[in-house]
Coordinates of C-alpha atoms in Angstrom, one line a residue:
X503 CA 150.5 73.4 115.7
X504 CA 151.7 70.0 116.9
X505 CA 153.5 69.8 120.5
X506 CA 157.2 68.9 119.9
X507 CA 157.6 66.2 122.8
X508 CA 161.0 68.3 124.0
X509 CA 158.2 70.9 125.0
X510 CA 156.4 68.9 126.4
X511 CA 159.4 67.4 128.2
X512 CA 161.3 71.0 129.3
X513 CA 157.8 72.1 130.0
X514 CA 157.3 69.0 132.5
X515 CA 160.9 69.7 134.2
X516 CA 160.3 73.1 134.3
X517 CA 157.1 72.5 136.3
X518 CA 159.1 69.9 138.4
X519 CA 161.4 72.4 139.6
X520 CA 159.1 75.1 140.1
X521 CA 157.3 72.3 142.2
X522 CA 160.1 71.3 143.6
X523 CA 160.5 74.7 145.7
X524 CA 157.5 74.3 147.8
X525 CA 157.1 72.2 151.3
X526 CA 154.3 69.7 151.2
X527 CA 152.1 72.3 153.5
X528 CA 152.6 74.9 150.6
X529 CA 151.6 72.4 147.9
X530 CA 148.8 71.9 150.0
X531 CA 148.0 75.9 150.3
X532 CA 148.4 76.3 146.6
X533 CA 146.1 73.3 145.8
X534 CA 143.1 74.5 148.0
X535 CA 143.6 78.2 146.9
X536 CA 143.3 77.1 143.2
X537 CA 139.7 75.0 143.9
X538 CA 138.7 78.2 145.4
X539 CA 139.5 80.0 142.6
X540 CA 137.5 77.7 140.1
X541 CA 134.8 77.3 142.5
X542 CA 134.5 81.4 143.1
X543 CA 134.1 81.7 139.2
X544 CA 131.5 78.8 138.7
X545 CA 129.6 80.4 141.3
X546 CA 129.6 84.2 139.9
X547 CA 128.8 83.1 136.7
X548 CA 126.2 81.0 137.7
X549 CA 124.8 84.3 139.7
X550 CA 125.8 86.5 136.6
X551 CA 124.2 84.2 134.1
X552 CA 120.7 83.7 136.3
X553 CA 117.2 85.4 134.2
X554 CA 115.4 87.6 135.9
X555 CA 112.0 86.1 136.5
X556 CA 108.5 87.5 135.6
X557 CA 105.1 86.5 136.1
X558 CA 103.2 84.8 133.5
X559 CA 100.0 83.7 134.1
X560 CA 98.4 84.0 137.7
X561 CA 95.1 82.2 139.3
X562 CA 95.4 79.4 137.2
X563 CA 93.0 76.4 136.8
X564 CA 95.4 73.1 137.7
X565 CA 94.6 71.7 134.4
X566 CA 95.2 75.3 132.7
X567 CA 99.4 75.0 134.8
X568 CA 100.0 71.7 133.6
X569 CA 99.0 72.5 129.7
X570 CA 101.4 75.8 130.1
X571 CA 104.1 74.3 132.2
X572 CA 104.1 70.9 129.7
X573 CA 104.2 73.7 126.7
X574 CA 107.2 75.6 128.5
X575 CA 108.9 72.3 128.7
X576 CA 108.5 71.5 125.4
X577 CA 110.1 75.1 124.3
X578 CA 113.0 74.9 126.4
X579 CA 112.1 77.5 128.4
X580 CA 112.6 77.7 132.5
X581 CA 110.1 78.6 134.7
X582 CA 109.4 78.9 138.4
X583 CA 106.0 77.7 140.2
X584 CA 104.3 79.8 143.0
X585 CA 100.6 79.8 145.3
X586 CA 100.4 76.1 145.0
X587 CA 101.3 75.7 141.4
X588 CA 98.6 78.5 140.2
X589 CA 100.9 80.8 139.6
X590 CA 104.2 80.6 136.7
X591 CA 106.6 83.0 136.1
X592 CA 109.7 83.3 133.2
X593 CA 112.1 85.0 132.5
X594 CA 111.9 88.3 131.6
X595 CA 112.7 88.5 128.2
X596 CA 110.2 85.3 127.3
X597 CA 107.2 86.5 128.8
X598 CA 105.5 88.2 126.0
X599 CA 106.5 85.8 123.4
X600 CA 104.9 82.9 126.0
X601 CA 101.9 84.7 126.3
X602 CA 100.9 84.9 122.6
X603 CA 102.4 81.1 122.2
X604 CA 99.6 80.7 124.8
X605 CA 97.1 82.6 123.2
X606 CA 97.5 80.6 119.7
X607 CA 97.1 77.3 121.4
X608 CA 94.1 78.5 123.4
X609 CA 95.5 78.5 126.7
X610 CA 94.5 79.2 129.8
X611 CA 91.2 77.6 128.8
X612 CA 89.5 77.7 131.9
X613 CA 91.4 79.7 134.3
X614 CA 90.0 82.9 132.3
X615 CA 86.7 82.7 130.5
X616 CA 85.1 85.3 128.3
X617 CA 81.7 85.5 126.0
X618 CA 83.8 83.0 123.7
X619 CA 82.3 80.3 126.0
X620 CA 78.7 80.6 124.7
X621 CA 80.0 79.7 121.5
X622 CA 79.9 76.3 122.8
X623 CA 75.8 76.4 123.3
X624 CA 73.3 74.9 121.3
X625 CA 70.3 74.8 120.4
X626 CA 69.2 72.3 123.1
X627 CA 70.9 74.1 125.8
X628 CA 68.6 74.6 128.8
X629 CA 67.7 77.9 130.0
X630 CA 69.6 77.2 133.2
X631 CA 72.8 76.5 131.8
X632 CA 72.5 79.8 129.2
X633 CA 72.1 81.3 132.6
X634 CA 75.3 79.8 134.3
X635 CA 77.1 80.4 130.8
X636 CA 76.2 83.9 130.5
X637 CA 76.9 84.4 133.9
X638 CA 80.5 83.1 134.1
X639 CA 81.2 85.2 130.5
X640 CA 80.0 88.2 131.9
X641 CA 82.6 87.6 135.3
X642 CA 85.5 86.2 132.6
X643 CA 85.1 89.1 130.9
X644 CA 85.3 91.8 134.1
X645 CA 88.3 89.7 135.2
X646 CA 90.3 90.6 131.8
X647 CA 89.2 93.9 132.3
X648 CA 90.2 94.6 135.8
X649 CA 93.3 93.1 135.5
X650 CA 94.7 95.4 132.3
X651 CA 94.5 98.1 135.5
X652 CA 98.2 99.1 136.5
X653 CA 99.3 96.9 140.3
X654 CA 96.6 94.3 139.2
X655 CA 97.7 91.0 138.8
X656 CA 94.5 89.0 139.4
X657 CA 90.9 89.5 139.9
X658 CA 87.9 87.4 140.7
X659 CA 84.4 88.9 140.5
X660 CA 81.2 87.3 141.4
X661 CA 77.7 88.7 140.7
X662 CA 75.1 87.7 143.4
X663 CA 71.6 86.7 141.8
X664 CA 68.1 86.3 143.7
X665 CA 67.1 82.5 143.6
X666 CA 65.6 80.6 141.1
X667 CA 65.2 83.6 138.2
X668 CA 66.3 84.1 135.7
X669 CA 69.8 86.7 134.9
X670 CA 69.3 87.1 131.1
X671 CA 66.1 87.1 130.8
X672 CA 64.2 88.0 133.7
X673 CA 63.6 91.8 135.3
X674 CA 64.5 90.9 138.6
X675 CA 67.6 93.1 139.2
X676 CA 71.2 91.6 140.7
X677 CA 71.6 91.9 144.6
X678 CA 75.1 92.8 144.4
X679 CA 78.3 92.0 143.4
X680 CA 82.1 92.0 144.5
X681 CA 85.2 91.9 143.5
X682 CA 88.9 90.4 144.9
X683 CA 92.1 91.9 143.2
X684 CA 95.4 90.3 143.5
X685 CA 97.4 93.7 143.5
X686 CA 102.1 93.5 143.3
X687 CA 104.0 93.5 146.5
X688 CA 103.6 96.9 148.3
X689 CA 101.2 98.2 146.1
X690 CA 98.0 99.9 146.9
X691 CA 95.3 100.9 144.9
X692 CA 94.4 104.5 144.8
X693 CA 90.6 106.3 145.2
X694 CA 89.9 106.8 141.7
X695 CA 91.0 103.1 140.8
X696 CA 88.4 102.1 143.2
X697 CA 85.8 104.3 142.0
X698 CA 86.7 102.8 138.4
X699 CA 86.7 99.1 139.1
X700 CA 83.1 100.0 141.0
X701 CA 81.7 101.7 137.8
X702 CA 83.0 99.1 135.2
X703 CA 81.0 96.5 137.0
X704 CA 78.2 98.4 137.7
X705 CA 77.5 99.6 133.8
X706 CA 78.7 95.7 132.9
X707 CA 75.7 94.4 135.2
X708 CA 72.3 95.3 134.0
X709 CA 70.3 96.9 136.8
X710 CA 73.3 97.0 139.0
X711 CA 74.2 100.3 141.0
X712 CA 78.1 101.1 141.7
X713 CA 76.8 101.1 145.6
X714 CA 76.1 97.7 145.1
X715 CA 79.5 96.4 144.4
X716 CA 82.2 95.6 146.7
X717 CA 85.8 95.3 146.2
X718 CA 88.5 93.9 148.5
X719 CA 92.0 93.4 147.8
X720 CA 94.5 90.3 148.7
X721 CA 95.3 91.7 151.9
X722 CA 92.2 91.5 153.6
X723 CA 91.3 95.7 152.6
X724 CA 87.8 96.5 152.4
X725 CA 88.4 99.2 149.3
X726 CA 84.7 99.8 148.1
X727 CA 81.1 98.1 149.2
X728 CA 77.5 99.3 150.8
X729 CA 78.3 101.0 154.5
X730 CA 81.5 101.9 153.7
X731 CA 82.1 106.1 154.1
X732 CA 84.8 106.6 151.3
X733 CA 84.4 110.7 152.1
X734 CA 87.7 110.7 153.9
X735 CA 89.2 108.9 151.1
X736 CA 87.7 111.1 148.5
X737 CA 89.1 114.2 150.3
X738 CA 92.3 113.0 150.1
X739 CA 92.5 112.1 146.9
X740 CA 90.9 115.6 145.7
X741 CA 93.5 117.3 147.8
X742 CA 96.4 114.6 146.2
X743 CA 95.3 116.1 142.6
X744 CA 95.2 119.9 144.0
X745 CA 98.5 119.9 145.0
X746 CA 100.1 117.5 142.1
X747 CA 98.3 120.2 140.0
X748 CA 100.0 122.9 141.3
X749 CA 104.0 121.5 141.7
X750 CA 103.1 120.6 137.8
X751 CA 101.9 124.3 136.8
X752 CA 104.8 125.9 139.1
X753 CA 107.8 123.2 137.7
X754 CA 106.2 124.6 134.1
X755 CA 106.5 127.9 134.7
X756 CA 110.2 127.3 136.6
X757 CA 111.2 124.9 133.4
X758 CA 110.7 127.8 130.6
X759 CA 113.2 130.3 133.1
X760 CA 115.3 127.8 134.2
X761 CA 115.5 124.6 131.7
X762 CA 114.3 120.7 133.1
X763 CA 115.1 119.2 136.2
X764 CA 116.3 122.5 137.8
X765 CA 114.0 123.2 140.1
X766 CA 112.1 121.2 142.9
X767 CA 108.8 122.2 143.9
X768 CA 106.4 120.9 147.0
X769 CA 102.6 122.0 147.2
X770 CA 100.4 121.0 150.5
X771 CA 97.0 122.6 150.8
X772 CA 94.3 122.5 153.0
X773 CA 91.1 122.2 151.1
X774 CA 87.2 123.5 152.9
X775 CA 85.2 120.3 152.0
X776 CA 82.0 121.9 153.8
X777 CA 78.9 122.7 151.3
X778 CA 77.6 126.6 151.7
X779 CA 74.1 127.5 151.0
X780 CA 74.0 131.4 150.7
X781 CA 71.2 133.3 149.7
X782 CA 71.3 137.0 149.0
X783 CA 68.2 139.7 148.8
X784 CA 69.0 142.6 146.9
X785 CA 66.9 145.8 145.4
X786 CA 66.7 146.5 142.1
X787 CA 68.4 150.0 140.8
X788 CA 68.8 151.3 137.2
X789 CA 70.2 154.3 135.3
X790 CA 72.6 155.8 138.0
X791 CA 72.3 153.4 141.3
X792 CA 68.8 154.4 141.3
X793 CA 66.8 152.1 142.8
X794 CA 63.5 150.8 140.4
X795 CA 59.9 150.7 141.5
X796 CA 57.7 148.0 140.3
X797 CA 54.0 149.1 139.4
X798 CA 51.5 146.1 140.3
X799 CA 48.5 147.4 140.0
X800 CA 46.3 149.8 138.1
X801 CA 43.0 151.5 138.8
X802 CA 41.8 154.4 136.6
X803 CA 38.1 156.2 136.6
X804 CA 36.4 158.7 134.7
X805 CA 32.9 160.8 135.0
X806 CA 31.3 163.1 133.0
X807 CA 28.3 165.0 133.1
X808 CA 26.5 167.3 131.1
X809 CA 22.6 169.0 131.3
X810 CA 20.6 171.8 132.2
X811 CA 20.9 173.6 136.0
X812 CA 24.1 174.0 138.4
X813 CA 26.3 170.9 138.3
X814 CA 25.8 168.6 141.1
X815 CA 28.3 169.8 144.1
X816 CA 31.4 170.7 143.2
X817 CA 35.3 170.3 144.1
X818 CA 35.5 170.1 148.2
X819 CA 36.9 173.2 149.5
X820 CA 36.6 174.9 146.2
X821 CA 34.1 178.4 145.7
X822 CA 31.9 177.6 142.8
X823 CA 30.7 180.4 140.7
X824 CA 26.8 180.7 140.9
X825 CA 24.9 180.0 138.0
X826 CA 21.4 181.1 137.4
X827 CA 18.7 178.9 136.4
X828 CA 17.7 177.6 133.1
X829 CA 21.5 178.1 132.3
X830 CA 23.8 174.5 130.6
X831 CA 27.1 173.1 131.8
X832 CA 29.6 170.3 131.8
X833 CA 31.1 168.2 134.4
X834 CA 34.7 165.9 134.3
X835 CA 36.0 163.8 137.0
X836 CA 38.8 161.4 136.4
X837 CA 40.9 159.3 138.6
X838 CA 44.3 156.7 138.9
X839 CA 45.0 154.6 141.5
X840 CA 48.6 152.9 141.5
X841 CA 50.0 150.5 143.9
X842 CA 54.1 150.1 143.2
X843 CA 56.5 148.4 145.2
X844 CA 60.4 148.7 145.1
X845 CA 61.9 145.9 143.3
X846 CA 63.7 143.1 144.9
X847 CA 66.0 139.9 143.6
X848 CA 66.9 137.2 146.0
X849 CA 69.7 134.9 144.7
X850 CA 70.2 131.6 146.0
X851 CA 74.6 130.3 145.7
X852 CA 75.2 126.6 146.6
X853 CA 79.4 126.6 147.4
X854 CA 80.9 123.5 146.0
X855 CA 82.9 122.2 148.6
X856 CA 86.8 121.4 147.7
X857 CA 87.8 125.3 148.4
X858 CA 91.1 126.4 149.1
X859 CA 91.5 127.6 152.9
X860 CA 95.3 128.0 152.6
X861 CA 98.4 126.8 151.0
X862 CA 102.0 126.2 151.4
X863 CA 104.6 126.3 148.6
X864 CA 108.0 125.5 149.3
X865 CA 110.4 126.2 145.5
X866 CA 114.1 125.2 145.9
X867 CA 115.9 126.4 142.6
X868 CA 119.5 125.5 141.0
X869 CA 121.7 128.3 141.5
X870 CA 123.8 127.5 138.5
X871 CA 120.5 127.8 136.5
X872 CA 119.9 131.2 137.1
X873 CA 120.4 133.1 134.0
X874 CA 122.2 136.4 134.2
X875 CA 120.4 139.6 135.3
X876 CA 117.3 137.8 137.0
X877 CA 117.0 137.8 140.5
X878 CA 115.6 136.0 143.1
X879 CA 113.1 138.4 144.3
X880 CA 112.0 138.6 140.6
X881 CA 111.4 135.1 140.0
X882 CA 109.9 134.2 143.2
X883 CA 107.2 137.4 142.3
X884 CA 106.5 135.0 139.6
X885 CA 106.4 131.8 141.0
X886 CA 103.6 133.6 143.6
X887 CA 101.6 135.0 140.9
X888 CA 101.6 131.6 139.2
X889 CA 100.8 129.4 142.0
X890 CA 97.8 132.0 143.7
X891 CA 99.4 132.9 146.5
X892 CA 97.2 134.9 148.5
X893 CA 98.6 136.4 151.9
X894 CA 95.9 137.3 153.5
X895 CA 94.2 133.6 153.2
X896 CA 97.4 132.7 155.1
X897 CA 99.2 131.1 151.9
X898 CA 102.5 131.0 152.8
X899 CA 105.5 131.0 149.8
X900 CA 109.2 129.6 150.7
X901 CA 111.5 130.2 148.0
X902 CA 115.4 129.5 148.3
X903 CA 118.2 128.6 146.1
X904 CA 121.1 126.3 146.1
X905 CA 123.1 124.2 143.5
X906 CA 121.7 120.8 142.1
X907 CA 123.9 117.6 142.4
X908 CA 124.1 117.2 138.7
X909 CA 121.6 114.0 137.5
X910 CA 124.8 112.4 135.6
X911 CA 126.1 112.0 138.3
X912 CA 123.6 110.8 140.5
X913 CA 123.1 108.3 138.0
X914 CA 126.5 107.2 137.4
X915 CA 126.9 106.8 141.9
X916 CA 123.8 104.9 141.4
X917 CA 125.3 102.7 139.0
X918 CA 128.6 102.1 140.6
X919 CA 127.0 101.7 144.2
X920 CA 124.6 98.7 141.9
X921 CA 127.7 97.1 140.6
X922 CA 130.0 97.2 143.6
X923 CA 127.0 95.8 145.4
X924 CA 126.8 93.1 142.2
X925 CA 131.0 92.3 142.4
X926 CA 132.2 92.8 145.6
X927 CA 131.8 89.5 147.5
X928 CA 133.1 87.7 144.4
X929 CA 135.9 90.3 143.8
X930 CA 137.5 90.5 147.3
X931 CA 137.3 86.2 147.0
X932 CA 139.4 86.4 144.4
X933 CA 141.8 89.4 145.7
X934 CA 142.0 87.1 148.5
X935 CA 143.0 83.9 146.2
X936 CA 145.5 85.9 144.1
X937 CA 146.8 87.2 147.2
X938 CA 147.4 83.4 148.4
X939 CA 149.1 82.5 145.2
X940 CA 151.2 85.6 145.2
X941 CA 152.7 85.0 149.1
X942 CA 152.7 81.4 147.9
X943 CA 154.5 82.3 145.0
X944 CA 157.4 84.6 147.3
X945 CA 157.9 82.0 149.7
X946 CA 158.8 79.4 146.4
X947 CA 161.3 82.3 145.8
X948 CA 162.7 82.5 148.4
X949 CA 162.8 79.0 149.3
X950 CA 164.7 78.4 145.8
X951 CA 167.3 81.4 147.3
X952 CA 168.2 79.6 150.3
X953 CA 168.3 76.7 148.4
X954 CA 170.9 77.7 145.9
X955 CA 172.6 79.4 148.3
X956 CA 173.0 75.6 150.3
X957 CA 173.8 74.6 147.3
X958 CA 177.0 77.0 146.8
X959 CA 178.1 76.7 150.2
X960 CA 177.7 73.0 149.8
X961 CA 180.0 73.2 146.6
X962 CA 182.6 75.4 148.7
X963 CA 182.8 73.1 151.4
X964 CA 183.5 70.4 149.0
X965 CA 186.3 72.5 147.0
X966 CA 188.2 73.7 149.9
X967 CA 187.8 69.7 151.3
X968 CA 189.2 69.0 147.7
X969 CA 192.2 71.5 148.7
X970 CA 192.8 70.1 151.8
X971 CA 193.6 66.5 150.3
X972 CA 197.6 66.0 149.5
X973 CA 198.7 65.0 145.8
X974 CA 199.4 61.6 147.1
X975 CA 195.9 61.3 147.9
X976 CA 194.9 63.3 145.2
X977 CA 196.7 60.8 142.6
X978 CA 195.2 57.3 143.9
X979 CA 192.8 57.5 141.9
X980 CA 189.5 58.0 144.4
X981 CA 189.0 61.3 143.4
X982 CA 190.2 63.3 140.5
X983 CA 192.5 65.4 140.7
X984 CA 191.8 69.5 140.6
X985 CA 191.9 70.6 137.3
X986 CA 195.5 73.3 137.4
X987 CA 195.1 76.4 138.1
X988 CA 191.9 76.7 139.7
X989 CA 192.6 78.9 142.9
X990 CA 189.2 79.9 144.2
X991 CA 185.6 78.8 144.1
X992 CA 184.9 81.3 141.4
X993 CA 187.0 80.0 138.8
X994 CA 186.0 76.3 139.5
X995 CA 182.8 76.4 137.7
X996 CA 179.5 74.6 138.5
X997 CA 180.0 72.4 135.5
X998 CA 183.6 71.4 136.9
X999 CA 182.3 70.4 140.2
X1000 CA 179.0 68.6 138.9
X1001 CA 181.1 66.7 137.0
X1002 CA 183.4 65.8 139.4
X1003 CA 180.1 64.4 141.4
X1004 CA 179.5 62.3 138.5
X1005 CA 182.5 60.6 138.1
X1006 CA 182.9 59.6 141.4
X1007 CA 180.1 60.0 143.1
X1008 CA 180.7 57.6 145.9
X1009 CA 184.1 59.2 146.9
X1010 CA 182.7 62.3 146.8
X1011 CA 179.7 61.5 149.3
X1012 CA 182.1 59.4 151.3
X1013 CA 184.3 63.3 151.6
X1014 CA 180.8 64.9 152.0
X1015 CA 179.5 62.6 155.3
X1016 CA 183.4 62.5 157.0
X1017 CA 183.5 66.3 156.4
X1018 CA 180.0 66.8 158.1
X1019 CA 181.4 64.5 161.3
X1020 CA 184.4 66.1 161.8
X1021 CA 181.9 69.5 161.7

């Protein structure tokens, strides 16, 4: 719709006046306050509107940045450089869709290598350079690997060859090999990530031991490598998985009584990492305790005699009948000889270490999630027969009860606390600008008051001044008469009086300036 130019002319003098009723300081006031205002908003929706940045490709060859950034260019898309330009991040959003543009236009082509570079050899490729290909293949492709680990960003790895033989070929075994991960700010990796990077590269490595290898990270840690004692660390990791172990079983068991997120549960144990050797010597017993004889040995002999005449001697001791001559007989003599021993077993136990000396469980529980008609008593009884607890190995149980803050909640205080973090600078600038504006806006007001009431007084003073003039005067013409029958300033209108000014407008300021003399 077309602006009529009388709109655009009553809004102009309606501007004027509302101009009109501020002081030059005020004008001032008003004109600052409303460059604040636009430059408070520029500024919150450039912070509003700024991406989230992510990384995209780190330890970068220069020639591999410049490809990606030139590429990034050419899409539009912003990114941020960092570690001397070997490093790009992007938004958020783009990083996965830059990463597979990447990929399609074979980039980074040097900053990671895999066994796509012996694709490149030929036929009349020395033996050296299959050995420096191979070589840097093999340590491309344990990079990739290392660095799909969770806090990885980067790895370099380097295998460490005797002099002048040959890697691929030969039977001379590697000396060693380490490894340098790049891990995220604050994080550390834990035991078993170690021992994992250590074996990947020692089964990758023909004739390499996991002994062999050392790994470092950014910060200068020795993680892994020959000489270092990773016992303590393996304890503590064992006795990490023990008691996560245990919190899961007993939040399991708590979940089915008492639904998720109703129940928190702590575990710390103190594990026996000593070895035991015990052997045992036992006898051997059968039917009814009874303890079993072993035979080892058998001797058994038997003589017989028979002829003519007395038998030769007879049974010592025993009175032998007399027999008279030219009379037959028969002799038998046997004997068994047995040598038995009791039986014995000896048994030999070898006590892996990682026992359990004692434990300490500490359950808190949401009231409110108790069900009706189970008890506390009861369900700790539970929890005790779940977790192991044993008394007299000094495990100690601590079970209590008290109500949850509810997680919606939580949530929606962390959300608030997030976005009154996010708009409070640039909210109490503006409360402050519209606060401005609004005593600005008052004092214009008031200052058009007090002028209209000048104004009326001004237009009193001039009536009763009219008044005070005698018809002669009144009739010569100077001034126009008072229209009959006005009495009072009320019934002389504003229209009356402005008219009056118009018509004679230097009488009337000639009244006006002898009238402010004489007062």
């Amino acid at each position: 719709m077309a602006l009529v130019p009388t709109d655009v002319s009553r809004w102009r003098e309606s501007a004027r006046r509302f101009a009109s009723g501020f002081s030059r300081g005020q004008k001032a006031v008003t004109a600052i306050s409303v460059v604040a205002v636009i430059l408070v908003a520029v500024v919150f929706m450039s912070l509003s509107g700024r991406p989230t940045y992510s990384i995209l490709y780190t330890n970068l060859q220069p020639s591999d940045a410049a490809a990606i950034t030139q590429q990034l260019t050419s899409a539009h898309v912003p990114y941020q450089l960092q570690n001397g330009g070997s490093t790009i991040l992007v938004p958020q959003n783009e990083v996965d869709q830059q990463r597979l543009t990447a990929a399609a236009a074979g980039l980074p082509a040097q900053g990671t290598v895999g066994l796509s570079i012996l694709d490149k050899e030929g036929l009349t490729t020395s033996q050296l350079t299959q050995q420096a290909d191979y070589l840097r293949a093999l340590q491309g492709e344990l990079e990739q690997t290392i660095n799909s680990i969770t806090g990885v960003t980067g790895s370099q790895v380097r295998v460490a060859l005797p002099a002048n033989q040959t890697f691929a070929l030969g039977n001379t075994n590697p000396t060693g090999a380490s490894v340098l991960v790049d891990l995220l700010p604050g994080h550390t990796l834990s035991y078993t990530q170690v021992q994992a990077i250590t074996s990947l590269v020692a089964s990758a490595v023909p004739g390499l031991t996991a002994s062999q290898v050392t790994v470092a990270d950014n910060n200068g840690n020795l993680l892994a490598g020959p000489g270092v004692n990773d016992t303590g660390a393996a304890q503590s990791n064992a006795a990490s998985n023990y008691d996560a172990t245990q919190a899961a079983k007993i939040s399991a068991y708590l979940a089915s009584v008492l639904g998720a997120g109703n129940a928190d549960v702590q575990v710390n144990a103190v594990l026996n990492f000593d070895q035991v050797k015990t052997t045992t010597q036992s006898l051997l017993t059968g039917a009814n305790n009874k303890v079993q004889a072993v035979c080892t040995s058998l001797n058994q002999s038997s003589t017989k005699y028979t002829g003519a005449g007395a038998p030769p001697g007879g049974a010592a001791g025993a009175v032998t009948a007399t027999t008279t001559p030219g009379s037959t007989g028969t002799y038998t003599q046997s004997s068994i000889q047995k040598s038995c021993e009791t039986g014995t077993k000896q048994q030999t136990i070898v006590q892996a270490p990682g026992s359990v000396l004692h434990q300490s469980v500490a359950v808190l529980v949401n009231q409110k999630a108790l069900p009706k008609g189970l008890s506390l008593v009861a369900l700790q009884k539970g929890v005790a027969a779940a977790a192991g607890i044993i008394p007299a190995r000094g495990d100690v149980l601590t079970f209590s009860a008290a109500p949850f803050r509810s997680q919606f909640t939580s949530s929606v205080t962390t959300t608030k606390k997030s976005m009154l973090a996010t708009y409070l600078k640039p909210g109490i600038a503006l409360f402050l600008v519209l606060l401005v504006l609004l005593l600005l806006l008052l004092a214009s007001r008031r200052a058009k008051k007090a002028a209209r009431a000048r104004d009326a007084a001004l237009e009193a003073a001039l009536y009763d001044q009219l008044r005070a003039l005698s018809p002669a005067e009144m009739t010569t013409g100077e001034i126009p008469a008072i229209p009959a029958g006005v009495t009072s300033t009320r019934r002389l209108g504003a229209g009356t009086i402005q008219e009056i000014v118009d018509a004679q407008s230097a009488e009337v300021a000639s009244v006006l300036r002898e009238w402010l003399h004489q007062s």
